[in-house]
GROMACS .gro file of C-alpha atoms in nm:
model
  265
    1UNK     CA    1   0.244   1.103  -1.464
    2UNK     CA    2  -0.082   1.072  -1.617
    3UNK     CA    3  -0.203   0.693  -1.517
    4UNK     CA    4  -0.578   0.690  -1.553
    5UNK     CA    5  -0.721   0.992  -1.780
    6UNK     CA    6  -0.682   0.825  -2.033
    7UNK     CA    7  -0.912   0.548  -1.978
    8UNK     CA    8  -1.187   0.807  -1.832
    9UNK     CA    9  -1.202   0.878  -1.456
   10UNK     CA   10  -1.083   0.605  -1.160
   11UNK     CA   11  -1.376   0.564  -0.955
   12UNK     CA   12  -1.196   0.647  -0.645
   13UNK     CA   13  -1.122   1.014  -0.771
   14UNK     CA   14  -1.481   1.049  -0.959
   15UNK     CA   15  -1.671   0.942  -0.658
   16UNK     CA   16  -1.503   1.108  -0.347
   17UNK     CA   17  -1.547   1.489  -0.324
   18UNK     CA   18  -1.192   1.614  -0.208
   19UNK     CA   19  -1.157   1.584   0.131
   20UNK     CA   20  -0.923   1.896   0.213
   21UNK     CA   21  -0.699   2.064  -0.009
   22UNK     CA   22  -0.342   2.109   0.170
   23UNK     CA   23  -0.117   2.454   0.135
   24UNK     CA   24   0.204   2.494  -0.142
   25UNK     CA   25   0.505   2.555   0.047
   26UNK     CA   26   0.577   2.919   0.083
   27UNK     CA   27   0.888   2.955   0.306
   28UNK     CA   28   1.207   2.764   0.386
   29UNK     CA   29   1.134   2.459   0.613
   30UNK     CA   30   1.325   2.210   0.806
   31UNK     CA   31   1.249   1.876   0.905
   32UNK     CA   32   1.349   1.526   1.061
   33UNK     CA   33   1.224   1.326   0.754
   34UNK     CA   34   1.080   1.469   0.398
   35UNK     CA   35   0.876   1.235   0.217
   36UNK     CA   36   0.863   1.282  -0.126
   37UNK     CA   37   0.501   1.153  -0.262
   38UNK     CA   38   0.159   1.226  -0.088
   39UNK     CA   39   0.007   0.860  -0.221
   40UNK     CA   40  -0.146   0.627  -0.044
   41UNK     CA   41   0.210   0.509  -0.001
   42UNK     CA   42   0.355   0.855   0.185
   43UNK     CA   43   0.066   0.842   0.407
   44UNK     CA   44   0.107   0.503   0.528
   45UNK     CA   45   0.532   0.632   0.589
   46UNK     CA   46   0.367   0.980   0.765
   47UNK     CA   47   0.160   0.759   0.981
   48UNK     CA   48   0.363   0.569   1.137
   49UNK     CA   49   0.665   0.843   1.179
   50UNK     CA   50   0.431   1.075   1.311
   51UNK     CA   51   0.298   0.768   1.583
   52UNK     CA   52   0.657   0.750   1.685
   53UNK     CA   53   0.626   1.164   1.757
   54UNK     CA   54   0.940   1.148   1.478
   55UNK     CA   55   0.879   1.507   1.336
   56UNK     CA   56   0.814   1.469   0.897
   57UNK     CA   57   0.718   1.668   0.598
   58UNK     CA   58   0.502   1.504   0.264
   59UNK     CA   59   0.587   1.710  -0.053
   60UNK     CA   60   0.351   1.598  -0.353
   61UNK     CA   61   0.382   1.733  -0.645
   62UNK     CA   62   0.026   1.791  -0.797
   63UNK     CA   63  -0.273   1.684  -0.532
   64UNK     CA   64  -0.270   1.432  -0.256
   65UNK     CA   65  -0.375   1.094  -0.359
   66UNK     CA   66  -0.501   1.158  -0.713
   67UNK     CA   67  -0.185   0.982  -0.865
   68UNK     CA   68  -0.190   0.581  -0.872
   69UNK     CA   69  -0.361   0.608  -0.544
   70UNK     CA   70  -0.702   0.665  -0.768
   71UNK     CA   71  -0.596   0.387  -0.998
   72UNK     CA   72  -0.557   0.104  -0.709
   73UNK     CA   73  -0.813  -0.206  -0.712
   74UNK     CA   74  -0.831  -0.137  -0.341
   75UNK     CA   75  -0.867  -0.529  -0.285
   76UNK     CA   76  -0.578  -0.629  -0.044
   77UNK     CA   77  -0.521  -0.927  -0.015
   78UNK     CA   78  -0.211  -1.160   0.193
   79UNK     CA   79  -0.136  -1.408  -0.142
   80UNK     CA   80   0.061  -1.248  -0.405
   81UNK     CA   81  -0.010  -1.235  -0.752
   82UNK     CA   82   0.127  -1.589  -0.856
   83UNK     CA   83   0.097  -1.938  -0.626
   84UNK     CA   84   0.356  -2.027  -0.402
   85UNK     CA   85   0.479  -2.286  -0.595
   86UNK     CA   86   0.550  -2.060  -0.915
   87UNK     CA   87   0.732  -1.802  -0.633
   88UNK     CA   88   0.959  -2.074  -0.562
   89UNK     CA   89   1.161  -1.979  -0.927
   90UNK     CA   90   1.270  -1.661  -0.730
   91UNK     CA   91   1.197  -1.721  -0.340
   92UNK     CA   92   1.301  -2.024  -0.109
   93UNK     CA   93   0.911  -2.096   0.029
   94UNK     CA   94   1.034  -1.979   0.351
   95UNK     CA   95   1.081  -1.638   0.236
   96UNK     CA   96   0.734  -1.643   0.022
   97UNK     CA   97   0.541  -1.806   0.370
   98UNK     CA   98   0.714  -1.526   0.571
   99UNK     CA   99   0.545  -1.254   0.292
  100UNK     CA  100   0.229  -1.449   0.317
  101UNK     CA  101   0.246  -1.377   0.712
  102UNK     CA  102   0.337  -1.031   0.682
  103UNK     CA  103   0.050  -0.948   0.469
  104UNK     CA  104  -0.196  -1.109   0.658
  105UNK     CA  105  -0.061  -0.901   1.005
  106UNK     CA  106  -0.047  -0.615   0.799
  107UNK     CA  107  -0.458  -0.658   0.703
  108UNK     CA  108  -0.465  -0.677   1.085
  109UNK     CA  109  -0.291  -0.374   1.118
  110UNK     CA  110  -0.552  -0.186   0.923
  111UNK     CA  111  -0.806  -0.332   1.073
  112UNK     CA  112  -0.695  -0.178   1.432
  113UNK     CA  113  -0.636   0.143   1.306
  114UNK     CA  114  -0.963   0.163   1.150
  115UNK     CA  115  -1.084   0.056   1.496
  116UNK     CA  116  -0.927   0.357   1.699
  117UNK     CA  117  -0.961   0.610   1.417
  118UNK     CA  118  -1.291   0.554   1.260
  119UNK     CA  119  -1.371   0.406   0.930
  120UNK     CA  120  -1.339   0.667   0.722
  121UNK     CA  121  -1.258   0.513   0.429
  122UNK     CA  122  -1.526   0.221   0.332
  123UNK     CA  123  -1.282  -0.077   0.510
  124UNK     CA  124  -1.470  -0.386   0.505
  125UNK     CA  125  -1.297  -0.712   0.614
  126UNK     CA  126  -1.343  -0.975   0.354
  127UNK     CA  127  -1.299  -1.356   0.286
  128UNK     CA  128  -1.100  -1.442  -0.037
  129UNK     CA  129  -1.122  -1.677  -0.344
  130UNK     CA  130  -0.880  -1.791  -0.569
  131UNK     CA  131  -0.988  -2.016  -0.857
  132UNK     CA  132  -0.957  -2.190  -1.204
  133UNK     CA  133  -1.181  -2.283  -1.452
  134UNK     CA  134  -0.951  -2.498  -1.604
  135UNK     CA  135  -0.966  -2.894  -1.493
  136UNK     CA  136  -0.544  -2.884  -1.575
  137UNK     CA  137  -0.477  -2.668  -1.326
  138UNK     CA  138  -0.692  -2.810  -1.015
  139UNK     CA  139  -0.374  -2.994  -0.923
  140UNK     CA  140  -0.166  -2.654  -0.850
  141UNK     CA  141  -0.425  -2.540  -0.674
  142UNK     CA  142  -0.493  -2.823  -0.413
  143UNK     CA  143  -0.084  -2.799  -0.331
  144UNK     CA  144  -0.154  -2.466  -0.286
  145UNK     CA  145  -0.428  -2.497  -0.028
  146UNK     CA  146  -0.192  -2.773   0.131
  147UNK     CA  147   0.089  -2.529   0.167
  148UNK     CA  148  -0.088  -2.262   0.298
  149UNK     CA  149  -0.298  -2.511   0.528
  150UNK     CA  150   0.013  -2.695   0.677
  151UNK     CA  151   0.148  -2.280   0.714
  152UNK     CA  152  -0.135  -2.275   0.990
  153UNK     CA  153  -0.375  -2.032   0.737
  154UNK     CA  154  -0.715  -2.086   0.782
  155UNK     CA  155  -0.788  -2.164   0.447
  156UNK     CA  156  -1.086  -2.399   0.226
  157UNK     CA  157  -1.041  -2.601  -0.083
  158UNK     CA  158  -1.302  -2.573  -0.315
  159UNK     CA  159  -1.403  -2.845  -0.612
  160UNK     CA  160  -1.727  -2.915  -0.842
  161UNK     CA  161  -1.877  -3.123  -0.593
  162UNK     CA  162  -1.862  -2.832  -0.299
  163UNK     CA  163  -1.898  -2.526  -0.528
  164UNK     CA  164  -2.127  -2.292  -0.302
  165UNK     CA  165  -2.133  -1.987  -0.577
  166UNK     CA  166  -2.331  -1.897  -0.865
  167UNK     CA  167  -2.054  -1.915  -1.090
  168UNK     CA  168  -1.834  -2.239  -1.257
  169UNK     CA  169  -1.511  -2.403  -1.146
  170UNK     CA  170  -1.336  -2.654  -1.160
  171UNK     CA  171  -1.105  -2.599  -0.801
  172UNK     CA  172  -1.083  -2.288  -0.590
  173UNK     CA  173  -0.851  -2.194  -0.264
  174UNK     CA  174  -1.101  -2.041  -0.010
  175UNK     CA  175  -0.933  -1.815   0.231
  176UNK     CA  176  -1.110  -1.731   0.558
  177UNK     CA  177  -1.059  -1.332   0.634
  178UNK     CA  178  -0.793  -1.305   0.414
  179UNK     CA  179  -0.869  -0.971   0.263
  180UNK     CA  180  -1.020  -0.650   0.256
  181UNK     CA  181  -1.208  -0.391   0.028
  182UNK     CA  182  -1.112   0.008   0.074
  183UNK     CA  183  -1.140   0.336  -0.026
  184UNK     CA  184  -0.732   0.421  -0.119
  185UNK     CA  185  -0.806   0.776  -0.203
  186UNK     CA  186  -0.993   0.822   0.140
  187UNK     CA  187  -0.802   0.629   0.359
  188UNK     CA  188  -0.467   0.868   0.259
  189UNK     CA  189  -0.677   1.157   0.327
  190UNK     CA  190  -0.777   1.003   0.692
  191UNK     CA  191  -0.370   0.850   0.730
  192UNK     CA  192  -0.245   1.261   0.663
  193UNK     CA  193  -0.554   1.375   0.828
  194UNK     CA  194  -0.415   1.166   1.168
  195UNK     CA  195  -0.069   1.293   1.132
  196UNK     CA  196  -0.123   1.630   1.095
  197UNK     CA  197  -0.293   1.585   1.464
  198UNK     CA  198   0.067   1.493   1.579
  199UNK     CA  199   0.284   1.745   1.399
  200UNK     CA  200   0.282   1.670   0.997
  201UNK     CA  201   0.289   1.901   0.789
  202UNK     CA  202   0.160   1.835   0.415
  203UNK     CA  203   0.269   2.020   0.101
  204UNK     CA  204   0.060   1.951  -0.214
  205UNK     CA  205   0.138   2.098  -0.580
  206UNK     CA  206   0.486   2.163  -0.464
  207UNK     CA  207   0.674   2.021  -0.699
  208UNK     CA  208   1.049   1.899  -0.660
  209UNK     CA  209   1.299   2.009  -0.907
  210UNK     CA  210   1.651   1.894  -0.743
  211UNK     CA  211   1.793   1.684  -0.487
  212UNK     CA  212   2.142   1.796  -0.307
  213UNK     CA  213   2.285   1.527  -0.048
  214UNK     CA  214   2.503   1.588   0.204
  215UNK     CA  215   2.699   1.400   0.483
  216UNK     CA  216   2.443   1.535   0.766
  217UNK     CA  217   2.153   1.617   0.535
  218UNK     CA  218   1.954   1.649   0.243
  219UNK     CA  219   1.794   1.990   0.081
  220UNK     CA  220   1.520   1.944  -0.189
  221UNK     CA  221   1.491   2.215  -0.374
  222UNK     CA  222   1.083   2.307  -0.527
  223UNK     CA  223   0.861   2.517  -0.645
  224UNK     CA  224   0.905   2.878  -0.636
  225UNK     CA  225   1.240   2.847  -0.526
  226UNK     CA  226   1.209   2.732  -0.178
  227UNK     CA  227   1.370   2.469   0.016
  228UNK     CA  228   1.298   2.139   0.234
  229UNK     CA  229   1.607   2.114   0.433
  230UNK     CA  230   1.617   1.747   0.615
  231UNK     CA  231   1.836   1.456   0.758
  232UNK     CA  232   1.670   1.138   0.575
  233UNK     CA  233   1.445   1.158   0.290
  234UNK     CA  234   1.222   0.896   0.185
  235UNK     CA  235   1.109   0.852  -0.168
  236UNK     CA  236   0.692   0.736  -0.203
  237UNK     CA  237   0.655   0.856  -0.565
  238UNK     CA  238   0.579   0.481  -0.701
  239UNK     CA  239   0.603   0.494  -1.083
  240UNK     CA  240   0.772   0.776  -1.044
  241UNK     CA  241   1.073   0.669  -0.848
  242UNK     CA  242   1.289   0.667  -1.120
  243UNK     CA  243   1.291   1.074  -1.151
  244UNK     CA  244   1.504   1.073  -0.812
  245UNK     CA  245   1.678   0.766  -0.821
  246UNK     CA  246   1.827   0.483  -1.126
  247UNK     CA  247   1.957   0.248  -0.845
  248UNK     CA  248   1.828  -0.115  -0.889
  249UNK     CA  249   1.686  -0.199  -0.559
  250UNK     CA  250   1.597  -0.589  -0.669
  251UNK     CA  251   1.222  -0.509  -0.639
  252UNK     CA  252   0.989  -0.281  -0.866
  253UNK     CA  253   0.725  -0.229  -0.656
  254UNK     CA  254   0.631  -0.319  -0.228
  255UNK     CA  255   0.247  -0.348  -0.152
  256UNK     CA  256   0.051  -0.180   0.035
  257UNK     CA  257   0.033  -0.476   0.315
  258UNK     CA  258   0.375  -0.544   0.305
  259UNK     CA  259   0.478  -0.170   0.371
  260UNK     CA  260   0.254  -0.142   0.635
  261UNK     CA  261   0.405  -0.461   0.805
  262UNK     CA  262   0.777  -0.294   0.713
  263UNK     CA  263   0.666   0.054   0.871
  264UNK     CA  264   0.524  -0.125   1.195
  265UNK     CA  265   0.850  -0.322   1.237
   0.00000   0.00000   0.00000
């Protein structure tokens, strides 16, 4: 897939020199776990296989990162794209609080591997703002400060009268470390760079043509006519999911702080 050319060049690819350029598979391999995508996704999945010593493989198809990966905002950020309230039309609030909670351990989680790695990758912790300029809609967004407040979130409610910014509006939710800026492109580099330390092998403009499952295992065939012989495989293609599987799995897409939470559990 081509997701950004056509808009010019994501910053993340035009501004990074490529950090190391990883092998095409030559031979017949075998494996624990092949991961099919080497996003920022399959390097979050490598990481934390590879911490558990569980032996893995990334396949990616054209060059590490330089798919959506580029393309990200690289804000992240425990709130999802709508207020609770407006969640409620497909989650009980439990179930929305719970993925509040999971993305803020997950910014925590980066955090502390940035901390025993190195910050490789421009991480900077950051405080978040969500805001209208819109006098209708101050009332959602005072419940929403109250729900995330009485959730135990460390969290501000901004109006006119307390605005400290440069800019206009009319109500903002003000949330206290409840984000983070980074560098996707460079922190999948530095997540495969880390796992190939404990084992994992990487495989970039390798290319995977067919899929054969088995009772006891799974063989991808790819370029050149080798094989990836394994017992689980694990798909991290994003948009591209659909070339390997039509099942509906309920869900389009999983964030980044929400898979890191998953892959920690």
């Amino acid at each position: 897939m081509d997701l950004h050319y056509a808009q010019g060049m994501p910053l993340f690819a035009g501004s990074n020199k490529v950090p190391k350029q990883y092998p095409y598979l030559t031979e017949n391999i075998e494996t624990e776990i092949v991961i099919i995508g080497g996003g920022i996704t399959g390097a979050i999945v490598s990481y934390y296989l590879t911490k558990e010593n569980i032996p893995c493989v990334v396949i990616e198809q054209s060059r590490a990162g330089l798919g959506s990966t580029c393309a990200s905002t690289a804000l992240l950020q425990y709130e999802l794209d709508s207020l609770a309230r407006d969640l409620e039309d497909y989650l009980p609030m439990e179930d929305i609080l719970e993925a509040y909670h999971m993305g803020q351990e997950a910014l925590q989680d980066i955090k502390e591997i940035i901390q025993t790695h190195g910050n490789d990758c421009g991480y900077e912790e950051k405080d978040t703002l969500i805001y209208t300029a819109k006098k209708t809609q101050i009332g959602c967004l005072e419940e929403e400060y109250h729900i995330r407040k009485e959730a135990g979130f460390e969290v501000d409610f901004i109006t006119e009268e307390n605005n400290p910014f440069s800019f206009e509006l009319a109500a903002g939710v003000y949330a206290h470390k409840g984000g983070a800026q980074i560098d996707p492109y460079r922190f999948t580099h530095q997540l495969l760079e880390i796992g190939m330390k404990k084992g994992l092998r990487v495989y970039e403009n390798t290319a995977v043509n067919k899929v054969i499952y088995s009772e006891d295992q799974v063989v991808l065939e790819v370029s050149y006519g080798y094989t990836v012989k394994a017992k689980k495989i694990i798909l991290a293609t994003g948009y591209d999911t659909g070339a390997f599987s039509t099942r509906n799995y309920g869900i389009k897409t999983v964030s980044l702080l929400s898979l890191i939470y998953l892959m920690k559990k």
